[in-house]
Short mmCIF file of C-alpha atoms in Angstrom, two decimals:
data_model
loop_
_atom_site.label_atom_id
_atom_site.label_comp_id
_atom_site.label_asym_id
_atom_site.label_seq_id
_atom_site.Cartn_x
_atom_site.Cartn_y
_atom_site.Cartn_z
CA MET A 267 6.96 -25.72 -4.48
CA ASP A 268 6.09 -23.43 -7.75
CA ASP A 269 8.42 -20.09 -8.16
CA SER A 270 5.92 -17.99 -6.44
CA ARG A 271 5.41 -20.24 -3.33
CA ALA A 272 9.59 -19.68 -3.17
CA VAL A 273 9.48 -16.42 -3.83
CA ALA A 274 6.70 -15.83 -0.73
CA SER A 275 8.15 -18.20 1.45
CA SER A 276 11.91 -17.08 1.48
CA ARG A 277 13.22 -15.01 4.37
CA PRO A 278 16.21 -13.22 4.00
CA SER A 279 18.52 -13.96 7.26
CA LYS A 280 21.79 -13.24 6.24
CA GLY A 281 23.54 -12.08 9.40
CA GLY A 282 21.03 -13.47 12.13
CA LEU A 283 18.88 -10.99 14.01
CA LEU A 284 21.89 -8.67 14.41
CA GLY A 285 22.12 -8.23 10.63
CA SER A 286 18.53 -7.96 10.03
CA SER A 287 18.54 -4.97 12.77
CA ALA A 288 21.15 -3.71 11.02
CA VAL A 289 19.50 -3.23 8.05
CA VAL A 290 16.63 -2.04 9.55
CA ALA A 291 18.68 0.42 12.20
CA SER A 292 20.56 1.26 8.79
CA MET A 293 17.50 2.19 6.73
CA THR A 294 16.23 3.98 9.96
CA PHE A 295 19.00 6.20 10.66
CA VAL A 296 18.91 7.47 6.93
CA SER A 297 15.32 8.67 8.03
CA ARG A 298 16.24 9.86 11.41
CA ILE A 299 19.12 11.90 9.85
CA LEU A 300 16.91 13.48 7.28
CA GLY A 301 14.31 14.05 9.96
CA LEU A 302 16.88 16.06 12.29
CA ILE A 303 17.53 17.94 8.91
CA ARG A 304 13.36 18.76 8.42
CA ASP A 305 13.43 19.85 12.82
CA VAL A 306 16.41 22.30 11.94
CA VAL A 307 14.39 23.51 8.81
CA LEU A 308 11.63 23.83 10.87
CA ALA A 309 13.16 25.51 13.96
CA GLY A 310 14.25 28.20 11.49
CA PHE A 311 10.65 28.35 9.64
CA ILE A 312 8.61 28.35 12.43
CA GLY A 313 10.49 28.43 15.54
CA ALA A 314 8.54 28.25 18.85
CA THR A 315 6.10 30.25 18.29
CA ALA A 316 2.05 29.88 18.46
CA ASN A 317 1.66 28.84 14.80
CA ALA A 318 4.48 26.16 15.34
CA ASP A 319 2.19 25.05 18.39
CA ALA A 320 -0.86 24.59 16.05
CA PHE A 321 1.13 22.90 13.37
CA PHE A 322 2.82 20.18 15.84
CA VAL A 323 -1.03 19.52 17.65
CA ALA A 324 -2.29 18.82 14.21
CA PHE A 325 0.43 16.73 13.38
CA LYS A 326 0.31 14.88 16.64
CA ILE A 327 -3.18 13.76 16.28
CA PRO A 328 -3.17 11.54 13.73
CA ASN A 329 0.66 10.70 13.94
CA PHE A 330 -0.19 9.33 17.70
CA LEU A 331 -3.06 7.94 16.10
CA ARG A 332 -0.95 6.18 13.30
CA ARG A 333 1.47 4.45 16.17
CA LEU A 334 -1.13 2.78 17.38
CA PHE A 335 -2.73 1.55 14.61
CA ALA A 336 0.35 1.01 12.27
CA GLU A 337 3.32 0.39 14.67
CA GLY A 338 1.52 -0.67 17.66
CA ALA A 339 -1.26 -2.67 17.79
CA PHE A 340 -1.85 -3.84 14.50
CA ALA A 341 1.47 -5.09 13.80
CA GLN A 342 1.60 -6.72 17.09
CA ALA A 343 -1.77 -8.64 16.46
CA PHE A 344 -1.33 -9.27 12.88
CA ILE A 345 2.07 -10.71 12.72
CA PRO A 346 1.67 -13.68 15.30
CA VAL A 347 -1.42 -14.81 13.47
CA LEU A 348 -0.12 -14.30 9.65
CA ALA A 349 2.99 -16.55 11.43
CA ASP A 350 0.16 -19.23 12.30
CA TYR A 351 -1.02 -19.01 8.68
CA ARG A 352 2.31 -18.88 7.11
CA ALA A 353 3.10 -22.16 9.14
CA SER A 354 -0.25 -24.13 7.42
CA ASP A 355 1.72 -23.64 4.39
CA ASP A 356 -1.80 -22.54 2.17
CA GLU A 357 -0.61 -20.07 -0.11
CA ARG A 358 -4.45 -19.15 -0.61
CA ALA A 359 -5.53 -18.91 2.46
CA ILE A 360 -2.77 -16.83 3.63
CA GLN A 361 -3.76 -14.59 0.77
CA GLN A 362 -7.36 -14.54 2.16
CA PHE A 363 -6.18 -13.64 4.71
CA ILE A 364 -4.37 -10.77 3.98
CA ASN A 365 -6.90 -9.08 1.81
CA LYS A 366 -9.83 -9.69 4.60
CA VAL A 367 -7.17 -7.96 7.29
CA THR A 368 -6.45 -5.38 4.75
CA GLY A 369 -10.25 -4.85 3.65
CA MET A 370 -11.09 -4.78 7.45
CA LEU A 371 -8.60 -1.97 8.78
CA GLY A 372 -9.43 0.06 5.42
CA GLY A 373 -12.70 0.39 5.86
CA VAL A 374 -12.55 1.22 9.63
CA LEU A 375 -10.16 4.26 8.94
CA VAL A 376 -11.86 5.45 6.00
CA ALA A 377 -14.54 5.99 8.29
CA VAL A 378 -12.54 7.36 11.25
CA THR A 379 -10.54 9.82 8.94
CA ALA A 380 -13.97 10.79 7.55
CA PHE A 381 -15.41 11.41 11.06
CA MET A 382 -12.47 13.42 12.46
CA MET A 383 -12.09 15.47 9.32
CA VAL A 384 -15.51 16.76 10.23
CA ALA A 385 -15.04 17.13 13.69
CA ALA A 386 -11.94 18.91 13.34
CA PRO A 387 -12.95 21.61 15.81
CA VAL A 388 -14.35 19.37 18.06
CA VAL A 389 -10.78 17.12 18.23
CA THR A 390 -8.94 20.18 18.66
CA ALA A 391 -11.03 20.93 21.59
CA ILE A 392 -10.31 17.72 23.14
CA PHE A 393 -6.74 17.88 22.31
CA ALA A 394 -5.53 21.08 22.79
CA PRO A 395 -8.16 22.92 25.08
CA GLY A 396 -5.60 25.42 26.27
CA PHE A 397 -5.93 26.82 22.40
CA VAL A 398 -9.73 27.68 22.90
CA GLY A 399 -8.97 30.96 24.49
CA ASP A 400 -7.12 31.94 21.42
CA SER A 401 -9.48 31.88 18.35
CA ALA A 402 -6.82 32.43 15.86
CA LYS A 403 -4.45 29.54 17.38
CA PHE A 404 -7.66 27.09 17.43
CA ALA A 405 -9.06 27.81 13.88
CA LEU A 406 -5.45 27.19 12.51
CA THR A 407 -4.99 24.08 13.91
CA ALA A 408 -8.49 22.73 13.31
CA GLU A 409 -8.10 23.73 9.63
CA MET A 410 -4.51 22.29 9.77
CA LEU A 411 -6.07 18.75 11.41
CA ARG A 412 -8.71 18.57 8.58
CA ILE A 413 -5.51 18.33 6.14
CA THR A 414 -3.33 16.14 7.93
CA PHE A 415 -5.70 13.66 9.32
CA PRO A 416 -6.02 11.67 6.13
CA TYR A 417 -2.37 10.90 6.87
CA LEU A 418 -3.78 8.43 9.26
CA LEU A 419 -5.36 6.52 6.64
CA PHE A 420 -2.25 6.20 4.41
CA ILE A 421 -0.15 5.09 6.92
CA SER A 422 -1.71 2.89 8.66
CA LEU A 423 -2.44 1.15 5.30
CA THR A 424 1.35 1.66 4.99
CA GLY A 425 2.09 -0.14 7.99
CA VAL A 426 0.09 -3.03 6.68
CA ALA A 427 2.27 -3.12 4.00
CA GLY A 428 5.33 -3.14 6.30
CA ALA A 429 3.92 -5.66 8.51
CA ILE A 430 3.58 -8.15 5.52
CA LEU A 431 7.17 -7.18 4.53
CA ASN A 432 8.52 -7.87 7.86
CA SER A 433 6.72 -11.14 8.39
CA TYR A 434 8.65 -12.71 5.07
CA GLY A 435 12.24 -11.23 6.34
CA TYR A 436 12.10 -7.70 4.30
CA PHE A 437 13.20 -5.17 6.57
CA ALA A 438 14.39 -2.58 4.57
CA VAL A 439 11.62 -1.12 2.35
CA PRO A 440 9.62 -0.32 5.48
CA ALA A 441 12.43 1.02 7.51
CA VAL A 442 13.42 3.54 4.65
CA THR A 443 9.77 4.70 3.59
CA PRO A 444 9.76 7.37 6.42
CA VAL A 445 12.31 9.11 4.64
CA LEU A 446 9.60 10.30 2.45
CA LEU A 447 7.65 12.48 5.10
CA ASN A 448 10.98 14.06 6.02
CA ILE A 449 11.38 14.68 2.17
CA CYS A 450 7.87 16.33 2.03
CA LEU A 451 7.96 18.16 5.12
CA ILE A 452 11.26 19.59 3.95
CA GLY A 453 10.31 20.71 0.65
CA ALA A 454 6.69 22.23 2.07
CA ALA A 455 9.19 24.25 4.03
CA LEU A 456 11.64 25.32 1.65
CA VAL A 457 9.58 25.36 -1.36
CA ALA A 458 5.79 25.29 -1.13
CA ALA A 459 5.55 27.82 1.72
CA PRO A 460 5.35 31.51 -0.09
CA TRP A 461 2.33 29.66 -2.04
CA PHE A 462 0.19 29.35 1.09
CA GLU A 463 -1.26 32.04 3.10
CA PRO A 464 -0.29 31.50 5.92
CA PRO A 465 3.02 29.84 4.96
CA ILE A 466 2.63 27.07 7.76
CA MET A 467 -0.07 25.51 6.12
CA ALA A 468 2.20 24.23 3.24
CA LEU A 469 3.69 21.85 6.11
CA ALA A 470 -0.12 20.54 6.54
CA TRP A 471 -0.38 19.63 2.67
CA GLY A 472 3.27 18.39 3.12
CA VAL A 473 2.06 15.74 5.72
CA PHE A 474 -1.03 14.45 3.45
CA ALA A 475 1.39 14.21 0.36
CA ALA A 476 3.94 12.56 2.59
CA GLY A 477 1.05 9.72 3.48
CA ALA A 478 0.10 9.28 -0.16
CA CYS A 479 3.57 8.53 -1.35
CA GLN A 480 4.40 6.02 1.11
CA LEU A 481 1.88 4.31 1.01
CA THR A 482 2.59 4.26 -2.97
CA LEU A 483 6.54 3.23 -2.13
CA GLN A 484 5.43 0.13 -0.88
CA LEU A 485 3.09 -1.56 -3.19
CA PRO A 486 5.81 -2.85 -5.69
CA PHE A 487 7.61 -5.00 -3.49
CA LEU A 488 4.37 -6.32 -2.33
CA SER A 489 3.46 -7.02 -5.73
CA ARG A 490 7.27 -8.64 -6.05
CA ILE A 491 6.82 -11.25 -3.41
CA GLN A 492 3.22 -12.01 -4.67
CA ARG A 493 1.30 -10.20 -1.53
CA LEU A 494 -0.57 -7.24 -3.18
CA PRO A 495 -3.47 -7.29 -1.09
CA LYS A 496 -7.04 -6.75 -2.62
CA PRO A 497 -9.39 -5.72 0.07
CA VAL A 498 -12.10 -7.40 0.99
CA TRP A 499 -14.72 -6.24 3.70
CA ASP A 500 -15.84 -9.69 5.59
CA ARG A 501 -15.83 -8.97 9.37
CA LYS A 502 -16.60 -12.64 10.15
CA ASP A 503 -13.78 -14.16 8.95
CA GLU A 504 -11.83 -15.94 11.73
CA GLY A 505 -8.33 -14.64 10.78
CA VAL A 506 -10.07 -11.29 11.03
CA ARG A 507 -11.69 -11.77 14.47
CA ARG A 508 -8.90 -13.16 15.80
CA VAL A 509 -6.78 -10.24 14.97
CA LEU A 510 -9.31 -7.81 15.99
CA TRP A 511 -9.72 -9.80 19.56
CA LEU A 512 -5.41 -9.15 19.39
CA MET A 513 -5.67 -5.82 18.37
CA VAL A 514 -8.58 -4.16 20.48
CA PRO A 515 -6.29 -4.28 24.04
CA ALA A 516 -3.03 -3.56 22.25
CA LEU A 517 -4.81 -0.58 20.93
CA PHE A 518 -3.97 0.64 24.54
CA GLY A 519 -1.65 -1.85 26.08
CA VAL A 520 1.55 -1.56 23.05
CA SER A 521 1.30 2.13 22.91
CA VAL A 522 1.38 3.73 26.77
CA SER A 523 4.33 5.80 26.25
CA GLN A 524 2.50 7.75 22.89
CA ILE A 525 -0.61 7.88 24.90
CA ASN A 526 1.42 9.19 27.64
CA LEU A 527 2.98 11.81 24.87
CA LEU A 528 -1.03 12.86 24.05
CA LEU A 529 -1.46 13.70 27.40
CA ASP A 530 1.64 15.76 27.94
CA THR A 531 0.36 17.65 24.96
CA VAL A 532 -3.03 17.68 25.98
CA LEU A 533 -1.38 19.25 29.30
CA ALA A 534 1.41 21.62 27.55
CA SER A 535 -1.70 23.49 25.73
CA LEU A 536 -2.23 24.61 29.07
CA LEU A 537 1.21 26.35 29.83
CA PRO A 538 3.16 29.30 28.52
CA SER A 539 3.52 29.50 24.80
CA GLY A 540 5.99 27.57 23.21
CA SER A 541 5.61 24.56 25.72
CA VAL A 542 4.36 22.15 23.13
CA SER A 543 7.04 23.33 21.04
CA TRP A 544 10.09 23.05 23.51
CA LEU A 545 8.62 19.29 24.08
CA TYR A 546 8.38 18.20 20.39
CA TYR A 547 12.24 19.12 19.71
CA SER A 548 13.43 17.84 22.87
CA ASP A 549 11.65 14.51 22.21
CA ARG A 550 12.53 14.27 18.55
CA LEU A 551 16.37 14.19 19.62
CA THR A 552 15.58 11.47 22.38
CA GLU A 553 13.48 9.52 19.97
CA LEU A 554 16.81 9.03 18.12
CA PRO A 555 18.00 6.17 19.50
CA LEU A 556 14.90 4.84 20.26
CA GLY A 557 14.01 5.09 16.64
CA VAL A 558 17.01 4.26 15.04
CA PHE A 559 17.75 0.98 17.51
CA GLY A 560 15.28 -0.13 19.73
CA ILE A 561 12.31 0.08 17.30
CA ALA A 562 14.60 -2.14 14.83
CA ILE A 563 15.48 -4.76 17.29
CA ALA A 564 11.34 -4.70 18.10
CA THR A 565 10.63 -4.91 14.23
CA VAL A 566 13.35 -7.58 13.84
CA ILE A 567 12.52 -9.80 17.16
CA LEU A 568 8.18 -10.04 16.83
CA PRO A 569 8.50 -11.97 13.66
CA ASN A 570 11.28 -14.46 15.00
CA LEU A 571 9.21 -14.96 18.41
CA SER A 572 6.20 -15.33 16.51
CA ASP A 573 7.57 -18.41 14.28
CA LEU A 574 9.32 -19.65 17.69
CA LYS A 575 5.90 -19.77 19.10
CA ALA A 576 4.56 -21.58 16.03
CA GLN A 577 7.51 -24.29 16.08
CA GLN A 578 6.96 -24.43 20.04
CA ASN A 579 10.56 -23.91 20.65
CA SER A 580 10.64 -21.59 23.96
CA GLU A 581 14.37 -22.24 24.74
CA GLN A 582 15.04 -20.62 21.50
CA ALA A 583 12.49 -18.05 22.25
CA LYS A 584 13.76 -17.07 25.51
CA ARG A 585 17.30 -16.66 24.18
CA VAL A 586 16.24 -14.31 21.58
CA LEU A 587 14.20 -11.65 24.09
CA ASP A 588 17.53 -11.80 26.56
CA TRP A 589 19.69 -10.90 23.41
CA ALA A 590 17.32 -8.18 22.65
CA VAL A 591 17.32 -6.78 26.00
CA ARG A 592 20.84 -7.10 26.47
CA MET A 593 20.96 -5.07 23.20
CA VAL A 594 18.74 -2.38 24.29
CA VAL A 595 21.15 -2.28 27.45
CA LEU A 596 23.92 -1.68 25.32
CA ILE A 597 22.99 1.16 23.41
CA ALA A 598 20.50 2.89 25.61
CA LEU A 599 22.82 3.72 28.27
CA PRO A 600 25.65 5.47 26.78
CA ALA A 601 22.85 7.39 24.47
CA THR A 602 21.33 8.66 27.92
CA VAL A 603 24.55 9.67 29.36
CA ALA A 604 25.64 11.56 25.97
CA LEU A 605 21.95 13.09 25.63
CA TRP A 606 22.27 14.32 29.05
CA ILE A 607 25.69 15.64 28.94
CA LEU A 608 25.38 17.22 25.39
CA SER A 609 21.63 17.98 25.36
CA LYS A 610 22.88 21.84 25.18
CA PRO A 611 25.41 21.96 22.18
CA ILE A 612 23.04 19.52 20.42
CA LEU A 613 20.24 21.48 20.56
CA ILE A 614 22.05 25.01 19.78
CA THR A 615 23.89 23.29 16.63
CA LEU A 616 20.63 21.94 15.33
CA PHE A 617 18.17 24.47 16.17
CA GLN A 618 19.21 27.74 17.19
CA TYR A 619 18.64 30.06 14.02
CA GLY A 620 15.97 31.63 12.85
CA ALA A 621 13.11 31.89 14.72
CA MET A 622 14.58 29.84 17.28
CA GLN A 623 15.42 31.92 20.55
CA GLU A 624 18.04 31.56 23.23
CA HIS A 625 15.56 31.05 25.61
CA ASP A 626 13.52 28.18 23.51
CA ILE A 627 17.01 26.36 23.41
CA ALA A 628 17.39 26.74 26.99
CA MET A 629 13.84 25.54 27.98
CA ALA A 630 14.25 22.65 25.56
CA THR A 631 17.37 21.32 26.85
CA LEU A 632 15.93 20.82 30.63
CA SER A 633 12.42 18.80 28.56
CA MET A 634 15.30 16.85 26.77
CA ARG A 635 17.05 15.66 29.88
CA ALA A 636 13.93 14.35 31.42
CA TYR A 637 13.18 12.85 28.32
CA ALA A 638 16.67 11.05 28.39
CA LEU A 639 16.26 9.82 31.49
CA GLY A 640 13.85 7.66 30.34
CA LEU A 641 15.24 6.60 27.16
CA LEU A 642 16.15 2.70 29.10
CA ALA A 643 12.52 2.56 29.99
CA PHE A 644 11.19 3.75 26.61
CA MET A 645 13.42 0.80 24.17
CA LEU A 646 12.48 -1.87 26.92
CA ILE A 647 9.28 -1.73 26.10
CA LYS A 648 9.55 -1.70 22.63
CA VAL A 649 11.30 -5.21 22.96
CA LEU A 650 9.24 -6.80 25.90
CA ALA A 651 5.95 -6.31 24.53
CA PRO A 652 6.93 -8.98 21.53
CA GLY A 653 7.30 -11.56 24.16
CA PHE A 654 3.47 -10.94 25.11
CA TYR A 655 1.99 -10.59 21.42
CA ALA A 656 3.82 -13.54 20.31
CA GLN A 657 2.16 -15.57 22.44
CA LYS A 658 -0.98 -13.97 21.48
CA ASP A 659 -1.38 -12.38 25.03
CA THR A 660 -2.81 -8.72 24.91
CA LYS A 661 -4.17 -8.65 28.07
CA THR A 662 -1.29 -8.66 30.77
CA PRO A 663 0.14 -5.81 28.49
CA VAL A 664 -2.87 -4.20 28.79
CA LYS A 665 -3.23 -4.30 32.88
CA ILE A 666 0.38 -3.11 32.71
CA GLY A 667 -0.50 -0.23 30.60
CA VAL A 668 -3.46 1.06 32.87
CA ILE A 669 -1.27 1.05 35.40
CA ALA A 670 1.78 3.07 33.73
CA MET A 671 -1.07 5.62 32.28
CA VAL A 672 -2.56 6.24 36.07
CA SER A 673 0.72 6.45 37.34
CA ASN A 674 1.75 9.02 34.58
CA MET A 675 -1.32 11.36 35.55
CA VAL A 676 -0.53 11.38 39.41
CA LEU A 677 3.35 11.88 38.34
CA ASN A 678 2.59 14.95 36.29
CA VAL A 679 0.18 16.22 38.95
CA ALA A 680 3.29 15.70 41.52
CA PHE A 681 6.11 16.93 38.78
CA VAL A 682 4.36 19.93 36.95
CA PHE A 683 2.22 22.33 39.54
CA PRO A 684 5.54 22.39 41.82
CA LEU A 685 7.78 22.74 38.78
CA MET A 686 5.33 25.56 37.43
CA HIS A 687 4.42 27.33 40.57
CA TRP A 688 8.12 27.79 41.36
CA TYR A 689 10.02 27.47 38.29
CA ASN A 690 7.84 28.30 35.58
CA LEU A 691 9.28 24.78 34.10
CA GLY A 692 5.95 22.94 33.89
CA HIS A 693 6.71 20.81 30.45
CA VAL A 694 10.04 19.68 32.21
CA GLY A 695 7.31 18.06 34.73
CA LEU A 696 5.41 16.41 31.92
CA ALA A 697 8.87 15.22 30.39
CA LEU A 698 10.12 13.90 33.80
CA ALA A 699 6.65 12.04 34.68
CA THR A 700 6.59 10.50 31.40
CA SER A 701 9.84 8.88 31.45
CA CYS A 702 8.82 7.58 35.15
CA SER A 703 5.80 6.00 34.15
CA ALA A 704 7.95 4.14 31.52
CA PHE A 705 10.07 2.75 33.80
CA ILE A 706 7.18 1.08 35.71
CA ASN A 707 5.56 0.11 32.33
CA ALA A 708 9.10 -1.92 31.38
CA GLY A 709 9.41 -2.96 34.70
CA LEU A 710 6.03 -4.46 35.11
CA LEU A 711 6.44 -6.29 31.67
CA MET A 712 9.47 -8.04 32.38
CA ARG A 713 8.58 -9.12 35.81
CA GLY A 714 5.66 -10.26 33.78
CA LEU A 715 7.61 -12.26 31.51
CA ARG A 716 10.10 -13.33 33.88
CA ALA A 717 7.08 -14.94 36.01
CA ARG A 718 5.84 -16.74 33.08
CA ASP A 719 9.30 -18.16 32.22
CA LEU A 720 9.36 -16.61 28.61
CA LEU A 721 12.29 -14.50 29.76
CA THR A 722 15.32 -16.10 31.12
CA TRP A 723 18.88 -14.18 32.00
CA GLN A 724 21.96 -16.05 30.11
CA ALA A 725 25.15 -16.48 30.94
CA GLY A 726 27.58 -13.55 31.13
CA TRP A 727 25.05 -10.58 32.32
CA VAL A 728 27.64 -9.74 35.30
CA LYS A 729 30.68 -9.50 33.76
CA PHE A 730 28.42 -7.24 30.75
CA LEU A 731 26.95 -4.64 33.09
CA VAL A 732 30.37 -4.21 34.80
CA THR A 733 32.04 -3.52 31.86
CA LEU A 734 29.59 -1.30 30.55
CA ILE A 735 29.31 0.67 34.14
CA LEU A 736 32.92 1.28 33.61
CA ALA A 737 32.70 2.32 30.26
CA LEU A 738 30.00 4.93 30.58
CA VAL A 739 32.19 6.38 33.64
CA LEU A 740 35.12 6.80 30.91
CA MET A 741 32.97 8.12 28.31
CA SER A 742 31.30 10.56 30.66
CA ALA A 743 34.95 11.85 31.71
CA VAL A 744 35.70 12.33 28.58
CA LEU A 745 32.48 14.52 27.86
CA LEU A 746 32.93 16.38 30.78
CA LEU A 747 36.82 17.48 30.38
CA ILE A 748 36.49 18.07 26.69
CA PRO A 749 33.40 20.59 26.85
CA PRO A 750 32.89 22.49 23.91
CA LEU A 751 32.99 26.04 25.06
CA MET A 752 29.49 27.26 25.81
CA GLN A 753 30.01 30.50 26.29
CA GLU A 754 31.19 31.07 22.60
CA PHE A 755 29.37 28.38 21.06
CA ALA A 756 26.15 29.71 19.98
CA ALA A 757 27.75 32.20 18.45
CA LEU A 758 29.88 30.17 16.53
CA PRO A 759 29.15 29.61 12.52
CA TRP A 760 26.88 26.39 12.15
CA TRP A 761 29.70 24.39 10.47
CA ARG A 762 32.02 24.88 13.37
CA ARG A 763 29.34 24.09 15.63
CA ALA A 764 28.77 21.27 13.90
CA VAL A 765 32.69 20.05 14.31
CA GLN A 766 32.88 20.51 17.67
CA LEU A 767 30.50 18.75 18.48
CA ALA A 768 31.24 15.72 16.32
CA GLY A 769 34.50 15.91 17.93
CA LEU A 770 32.71 15.21 21.31
CA VAL A 771 30.66 12.31 20.18
CA VAL A 772 33.71 10.84 18.03
CA ALA A 773 35.52 10.89 21.44
CA GLY A 774 32.95 9.57 23.77
CA ALA A 775 31.55 6.65 21.54
CA LEU A 776 35.55 5.77 20.85
CA THR A 777 36.28 5.62 24.86
CA PHE A 778 33.06 3.78 25.12
CA GLY A 779 33.81 1.41 22.79
CA ILE A 780 37.54 0.87 23.93
CA VAL A 781 36.77 0.13 27.30
CA ALA A 782 33.74 -2.00 26.04
CA TYR A 783 36.31 -4.44 23.80
CA PHE A 784 39.08 -4.47 26.22
CA GLY A 785 35.94 -5.66 28.64
CA GLY A 786 35.39 -8.64 26.50
CA VAL A 787 32.43 -7.16 24.54
CA ARG A 788 32.77 -8.66 20.99
CA LEU A 789 30.33 -8.06 17.64
CA ALA A 790 30.15 -11.95 17.35
CA GLN A 791 28.64 -12.39 20.17
CA LEU A 792 25.85 -9.49 19.79
CA ARG A 793 25.27 -11.27 16.44
CA SER A 794 22.63 -13.06 17.53
CA PRO A 795 21.45 -15.71 20.52
CA SER A 796 23.14 -18.69 20.08
CA PRO A 797 20.59 -21.72 19.39
#
């Protein structure tokens, strides 16, 4: 094998699946911390005003499609097919496959982006019908959407680059790339805003700049492993057709939770002003453990499951999925309890400055608790879906996704209207419906994997769950017995809020960790599934 093939075929594996997950999680953690700083800046800059609602909608639409193309359907379809090409050890065929897939996806995205920019007012009316009656808010949303939509093109091509790097075992660069989005938006709010009228337009241009920067960052690393794409349009290529065949149904199946969140945005636009922003801030905090850990684990296991499928090693694939579910349970349950108990002090500490008022914090607290209830399901969906996609089965997740979508719509009606009518809390009903439908989705995915004998519970689950329950009970007691003096909390300077909140988080984490340790949970056991 020559030097180029040695570089391209190498796969860093130090530390096993846990080590690779830790790399992704640590890089993602840096991004998420900057994301929290970004949201603190945005909360002080635009709060939960009508202009804030306009920006969040203009950003959420291309961001939603990005999650379908870049994080969802494309990666789930592309990586298993790439694994087959890599198994053939034909360097020329691998590179041609990458070139043609990039050319096809890039061409489609250019067309979609151009169409959406031209049709921005129509798109706004579809996704935010509640804005139609407010001409200024509607016009601002449509104008910002024209600027933010190219982000879809940039970030989806960034997703192609990240999927290639992940397939070769290089996880750090794709995981840290989102840092650039946060840096660009922070800079837009703090530095560029005075140069724009209205100032919020700076945020739209910040999104545009972030997409271009993220794509540019990936290219040198692709060149280093000699997998830099040279786009070629060839829709008749066998590999491209296989990816498209897997990707079309996966567009819906793998991103049901994101579609649900977008439907929430549509309904929230019909609710009182500020509802979109309350849901945004609460959802962002719930996504912290999801993004740092859930997506990290899913990112790592898909290439491994795809390789194991190519090697026909079904027993090890079962152990990988069991390991992923166990890791999700270990992380999601304490995170859910902590987010529920500490939701208000977290929101006060991070966001109650400038344009963000006490009423906004109270409203966001309630929706944050509703989202937190679904955290386990959100994370399970991320790690269970790859079990199907590694088998090149996209139809089953689609069927499950349809059931979850319909369930979400029914639950929206069941929760939103009563809560809005009696308590003026329609946005909480949206969050609660999303969490419930996520459990339906995760439950059906798990049942499907077990029915096909793709997921088998390994030894030790009963002891593991008993230990976690005891640890959660004691952690909850600590968090409830050492409350931050809530009546005075909002009046404290930011650094004292942060110190008190950090003390609570550390106390809860130590309690959970100590109980789990004495219950037999060890890092060595979690490093990776035993062969």
